[in-house]
Structure formats: structure tokens, C-alpha cells
PDB file of C-alpha atoms in Angstrom:
ATOM      1  CA  UNK Y 113      66.549  -9.771  -5.222  1.00  0.00           C
ATOM      2  CA  UNK Y 114      69.172  -7.046  -5.672  1.00  0.00           C
ATOM      3  CA  UNK Y 115      72.643  -7.385  -4.213  1.00  0.00           C
ATOM      4  CA  UNK Y 116      75.207  -4.755  -3.507  1.00  0.00           C
ATOM      5  CA  UNK Y 117      78.985  -5.092  -3.475  1.00  0.00           C
ATOM      6  CA  UNK Y 118      80.371  -5.488   0.034  1.00  0.00           C
ATOM      7  CA  UNK Y 119      82.695  -2.921   1.509  1.00  0.00           C
ATOM      8  CA  UNK Y 120      86.197  -4.138   2.536  1.00  0.00           C
ATOM      9  CA  UNK Y 121      85.167  -4.117   6.221  1.00  0.00           C
ATOM     10  CA  UNK Y 122      82.025  -6.087   5.455  1.00  0.00           C
ATOM     11  CA  UNK Y 123      84.089  -8.638   3.441  1.00  0.00           C
ATOM     12  CA  UNK Y 124      86.389  -9.033   6.475  1.00  0.00           C
ATOM     13  CA  UNK Y 125      83.355  -9.593   8.680  1.00  0.00           C
ATOM     14  CA  UNK Y 126      81.941 -12.144   6.281  1.00  0.00           C
ATOM     15  CA  UNK Y 127      85.344 -13.883   6.061  1.00  0.00           C
ATOM     16  CA  UNK Y 128      85.691 -13.964   9.820  1.00  0.00           C
ATOM     17  CA  UNK Y 129      82.118 -15.234  10.053  1.00  0.00           C
ATOM     18  CA  UNK Y 130      82.958 -18.217   7.864  1.00  0.00           C
ATOM     19  CA  UNK Y 131      86.093 -19.123   9.805  1.00  0.00           C
ATOM     20  CA  UNK Y 132      84.380 -18.706  13.193  1.00  0.00           C
ATOM     21  CA  UNK Y 133      81.432 -20.740  11.971  1.00  0.00           C
ATOM     22  CA  UNK Y 134      83.649 -23.672  10.954  1.00  0.00           C
ATOM     23  CA  UNK Y 135      85.674 -23.591  14.192  1.00  0.00           C
ATOM     24  CA  UNK Y 136      82.919 -22.840  16.753  1.00  0.00           C
ATOM     25  CA  UNK Y 137      79.570 -23.730  15.345  1.00  0.00           C
ATOM     26  CA  UNK Y 138      80.075 -26.717  13.089  1.00  0.00           C
ATOM     27  CA  UNK Y 139      78.116 -25.476  10.131  1.00  0.00           C
ATOM     28  CA  UNK Y 140      76.597 -22.174  11.411  1.00  0.00           C
ATOM     29  CA  UNK Y 141      78.304 -18.944  10.539  1.00  0.00           C
ATOM     30  CA  UNK Y 142      78.951 -16.494  13.346  1.00  0.00           C
ATOM     31  CA  UNK Y 143      81.232 -13.518  13.774  1.00  0.00           C
ATOM     32  CA  UNK Y 144      82.077 -11.237  16.637  1.00  0.00           C
ATOM     33  CA  UNK Y 145      81.288  -7.622  15.709  1.00  0.00           C
ATOM     34  CA  UNK Y 146      80.871  -6.712  19.327  1.00  0.00           C
ATOM     35  CA  UNK Y 147      80.826  -3.362  21.091  1.00  0.00           C
ATOM     36  CA  UNK Y 148      81.814  -3.348  24.725  1.00  0.00           C
ATOM     37  CA  UNK Y 149      79.527  -2.241  27.463  1.00  0.00           C
ATOM     38  CA  UNK Y 150      80.388  -1.678  31.087  1.00  0.00           C
ATOM     39  CA  UNK Y 151      79.384  -4.368  33.570  1.00  0.00           C
ATOM     40  CA  UNK Y 152      77.612  -3.075  36.662  1.00  0.00           C
ATOM     41  CA  UNK Y 153      79.337  -5.355  39.144  1.00  0.00           C
ATOM     42  CA  UNK Y 154      82.930  -5.810  40.351  1.00  0.00           C
ATOM     43  CA  UNK Y 155      83.121  -8.803  42.657  1.00  0.00           C
ATOM     44  CA  UNK Y 156      84.894 -11.898  41.300  1.00  0.00           C
ATOM     45  CA  UNK Y 157      82.524 -14.727  40.623  1.00  0.00           C
ATOM     46  CA  UNK Y 158      82.557 -18.336  39.395  1.00  0.00           C
ATOM     47  CA  UNK Y 159      84.994 -18.700  36.513  1.00  0.00           C
ATOM     48  CA  UNK Y 160      86.498 -15.368  37.502  1.00  0.00           C
ATOM     49  CA  UNK Y 161      83.476 -13.471  36.265  1.00  0.00           C
ATOM     50  CA  UNK Y 162      82.207 -10.349  37.999  1.00  0.00           C
ATOM     51  CA  UNK Y 163      78.576 -10.171  38.883  1.00  0.00           C
ATOM     52  CA  UNK Y 164      76.745  -7.621  36.806  1.00  0.00           C
ATOM     53  CA  UNK Y 165      74.871  -6.900  33.569  1.00  0.00           C
ATOM     54  CA  UNK Y 166      76.755  -6.949  30.287  1.00  0.00           C
ATOM     55  CA  UNK Y 167      75.819  -6.185  26.694  1.00  0.00           C
ATOM     56  CA  UNK Y 168      77.495  -7.028  23.428  1.00  0.00           C
ATOM     57  CA  UNK Y 169      76.563  -7.210  19.759  1.00  0.00           C
ATOM     58  CA  UNK Y 170      76.827 -10.359  17.656  1.00  0.00           C
ATOM     59  CA  UNK Y 171      76.767 -10.607  13.864  1.00  0.00           C
ATOM     60  CA  UNK Y 172      75.986 -13.558  11.616  1.00  0.00           C
ATOM     61  CA  UNK Y 173      75.640 -14.270   7.932  1.00  0.00           C
ATOM     62  CA  UNK Y 174      72.376 -15.353   6.328  1.00  0.00           C
ATOM     63  CA  UNK Y 175      72.027 -16.204   2.623  1.00  0.00           C
ATOM     64  CA  UNK Y 176      70.763 -12.656   1.957  1.00  0.00           C
ATOM     65  CA  UNK Y 177      72.373 -10.368   4.546  1.00  0.00           C
ATOM     66  CA  UNK Y 178      74.681  -9.866   7.519  1.00  0.00           C
ATOM     67  CA  UNK Y 179      72.443  -9.656  10.555  1.00  0.00           C
ATOM     68  CA  UNK Y 180      73.054  -8.351  14.083  1.00  0.00           C
ATOM     69  CA  UNK Y 181      71.570  -8.938  17.476  1.00  0.00           C
ATOM     70  CA  UNK Y 182      72.230  -7.241  20.806  1.00  0.00           C
ATOM     71  CA  UNK Y 183      72.654  -9.591  23.811  1.00  0.00           C
ATOM     72  CA  UNK Y 184      72.370  -8.543  27.441  1.00  0.00           C
ATOM     73  CA  UNK Y 185      73.235 -11.055  30.117  1.00  0.00           C
ATOM     74  CA  UNK Y 186      73.015 -10.627  33.877  1.00  0.00           C
ATOM     75  CA  UNK Y 187      75.439 -12.724  35.859  1.00  0.00           C
ATOM     76  CA  UNK Y 188      75.431 -13.817  39.496  1.00  0.00           C
ATOM     77  CA  UNK Y 189      78.158 -16.130  40.771  1.00  0.00           C
ATOM     78  CA  UNK Y 190      79.111 -16.905  37.171  1.00  0.00           C
ATOM     79  CA  UNK Y 191      75.560 -18.068  36.276  1.00  0.00           C
ATOM     80  CA  UNK Y 192      73.159 -16.336  33.893  1.00  0.00           C
ATOM     81  CA  UNK Y 193      70.159 -14.993  35.813  1.00  0.00           C
ATOM     82  CA  UNK Y 194      68.599 -12.949  33.046  1.00  0.00           C
ATOM     83  CA  UNK Y 195      68.900 -12.569  29.289  1.00  0.00           C
ATOM     84  CA  UNK Y 196      67.613  -9.991  26.812  1.00  0.00           C
ATOM     85  CA  UNK Y 197      68.118 -10.213  23.080  1.00  0.00           C
ATOM     86  CA  UNK Y 198      67.146  -7.452  20.721  1.00  0.00           C
ATOM     87  CA  UNK Y 199      67.151  -8.035  16.926  1.00  0.00           C
ATOM     88  CA  UNK Y 200      67.444  -5.662  14.073  1.00  0.00           C
ATOM     89  CA  UNK Y 201      66.296  -7.876  11.136  1.00  0.00           C
ATOM     90  CA  UNK Y 202      67.171  -6.791   7.631  1.00  0.00           C
ATOM     91  CA  UNK Y 203      65.288  -9.512   5.750  1.00  0.00           C
ATOM     92  CA  UNK Y 204      61.654 -10.797   6.213  1.00  0.00           C
ATOM     93  CA  UNK Y 205      62.828 -14.350   7.022  1.00  0.00           C
ATOM     94  CA  UNK Y 206      65.288 -12.974   9.580  1.00  0.00           C
ATOM     95  CA  UNK Y 207      62.494 -11.210  11.428  1.00  0.00           C
ATOM     96  CA  UNK Y 208      60.690 -14.534  11.795  1.00  0.00           C
ATOM     97  CA  UNK Y 209      63.823 -16.461  12.922  1.00  0.00           C
ATOM     98  CA  UNK Y 210      65.053 -13.764  15.254  1.00  0.00           C
ATOM     99  CA  UNK Y 211      61.588 -13.596  16.836  1.00  0.00           C
ATOM    100  CA  UNK Y 212      61.525 -17.314  17.422  1.00  0.00           C
ATOM    101  CA  UNK Y 213      65.082 -17.216  18.831  1.00  0.00           C
ATOM    102  CA  UNK Y 214      64.296 -14.346  21.178  1.00  0.00           C
ATOM    103  CA  UNK Y 215      61.054 -16.044  22.376  1.00  0.00           C
ATOM    104  CA  UNK Y 216      63.016 -19.251  23.279  1.00  0.00           C
ATOM    105  CA  UNK Y 217      66.456 -18.143  24.439  1.00  0.00           C
ATOM    106  CA  UNK Y 218      65.698 -17.549  28.110  1.00  0.00           C
ATOM    107  CA  UNK Y 219      64.629 -21.136  28.546  1.00  0.00           C
ATOM    108  CA  UNK Y 220      67.940 -22.313  27.135  1.00  0.00           C
ATOM    109  CA  UNK Y 221      70.323 -20.036  29.097  1.00  0.00           C
ATOM    110  CA  UNK Y 222      68.928 -18.774  32.386  1.00  0.00           C
ATOM    111  CA  UNK Y 223      70.446 -20.844  35.170  1.00  0.00           C
ATOM    112  CA  UNK Y 224      73.403 -21.955  33.019  1.00  0.00           C
ATOM    113  CA  UNK Y 225      76.989 -21.082  33.988  1.00  0.00           C
ATOM    114  CA  UNK Y 226      78.486 -18.549  31.548  1.00  0.00           C
ATOM    115  CA  UNK Y 227      81.292 -21.018  30.768  1.00  0.00           C
ATOM    116  CA  UNK Y 228      78.772 -23.534  29.625  1.00  0.00           C
ATOM    117  CA  UNK Y 229      76.849 -21.236  27.214  1.00  0.00           C
ATOM    118  CA  UNK Y 230      77.075 -22.382  23.603  1.00  0.00           C
ATOM    119  CA  UNK Y 231      73.657 -22.431  21.926  1.00  0.00           C
ATOM    120  CA  UNK Y 232      73.074 -24.239  18.695  1.00  0.00           C
ATOM    121  CA  UNK Y 233      69.442 -24.142  17.487  1.00  0.00           C
ATOM    122  CA  UNK Y 234      66.781 -22.318  19.500  1.00  0.00           C
ATOM    123  CA  UNK Y 235      63.146 -22.599  18.463  1.00  0.00           C
ATOM    124  CA  UNK Y 236      64.097 -23.582  14.907  1.00  0.00           C
ATOM    125  CA  UNK Y 237      66.570 -20.749  14.459  1.00  0.00           C
ATOM    126  CA  UNK Y 238      70.187 -21.880  13.944  1.00  0.00           C
ATOM    127  CA  UNK Y 239      71.919 -18.921  12.292  1.00  0.00           C
ATOM    128  CA  UNK Y 240      70.859 -16.467  15.038  1.00  0.00           C
ATOM    129  CA  UNK Y 241      72.758 -18.666  17.423  1.00  0.00           C
ATOM    130  CA  UNK Y 242      75.973 -17.693  15.761  1.00  0.00           C
ATOM    131  CA  UNK Y 243      75.407 -14.050  16.538  1.00  0.00           C
ATOM    132  CA  UNK Y 244      74.407 -15.001  20.083  1.00  0.00           C
ATOM    133  CA  UNK Y 245      77.495 -17.042  20.653  1.00  0.00           C
ATOM    134  CA  UNK Y 246      79.742 -14.304  19.321  1.00  0.00           C
ATOM    135  CA  UNK Y 247      78.168 -11.799  21.744  1.00  0.00           C
ATOM    136  CA  UNK Y 248      78.594 -14.258  24.602  1.00  0.00           C
ATOM    137  CA  UNK Y 249      82.308 -14.439  23.842  1.00  0.00           C
ATOM    138  CA  UNK Y 250      82.523 -10.693  24.153  1.00  0.00           C
ATOM    139  CA  UNK Y 251      80.546 -10.761  27.372  1.00  0.00           C
ATOM    140  CA  UNK Y 252      82.937 -13.393  28.795  1.00  0.00           C
ATOM    141  CA  UNK Y 253      85.802 -10.957  28.058  1.00  0.00           C
ATOM    142  CA  UNK Y 254      83.885  -8.044  29.655  1.00  0.00           C
ATOM    143  CA  UNK Y 255      82.979  -9.989  32.751  1.00  0.00           C
ATOM    144  CA  UNK Y 256      86.491 -11.377  33.336  1.00  0.00           C
ATOM    145  CA  UNK Y 257      88.129  -7.949  33.302  1.00  0.00           C
TER     146      UNK Y 257
END
């Protein structure tokens, strides 16, 4: 397997991923590399979150690569009513684990208050959870604005 030197921004992302993983995920690396998206609602909701649909990106470190997923959550009264996760796997193993995660995430988060979302392992995938949790943090920020 060939490896390439990391750019300074990638090194910062990897460094942040390690720190965030220790603090938030107890052994799983995760880093917020999120891009904001506009929510479609504006009424205050549970936990001061506005109803609507929000999207953010989440990055996480695997042994081979830095991977990203896109997370879209729909909120009503501060509770997740729908979830969509789209992966962009860079490694063969990542494709398998992201697929398992995507297939099982709705069962874990639909019906759960946004404040209570913190997934660990979904369908055997633990690293993807780091990217998901990073995206959820960004969505919390978006929905509370």
C-alpha cells in the first residue's frame, strides 16, 4: 500500500480527529470538517432547535485514509424524524463499513432527541460513528441558530 505525505490542512484535521476522538468517543477518532447547510424551518423547538432539515459533513480517520460522510437530519420538536447518510469511501474496507453503518443508522437515531444523539457502533462500524457524531455537532449548531 502506498502512502502520500499529508498536507498541512490534512495534518491539522488528523490532529483534531485524535483529540476529538479521545474527548468525545473514547477510542474512536472523529473530527468535524463540516460544511453548513441552511435549515428549512425557523420555529424554536425542544432544546432551542428549529424544525427543519439540516446537512453537515463529518470526517474520521481510518488506518488507511481520512474518510467523509454527509449527514442529513430532519428535526421536529427537537427530535430526529428522518436521517440520510451518504458515504464517499476511499478504501475497500471503508465501503463495507460505511454501507453497514448507513443501513443501520435510522434504527438508532429516528425518534431520538437531537440532544441525546451520540452513536458509538452501528452494525459493526465504529469509526464511521466518529464522522456521524462530528456532523451531528455541526447540525446542532445550525439548528440552534
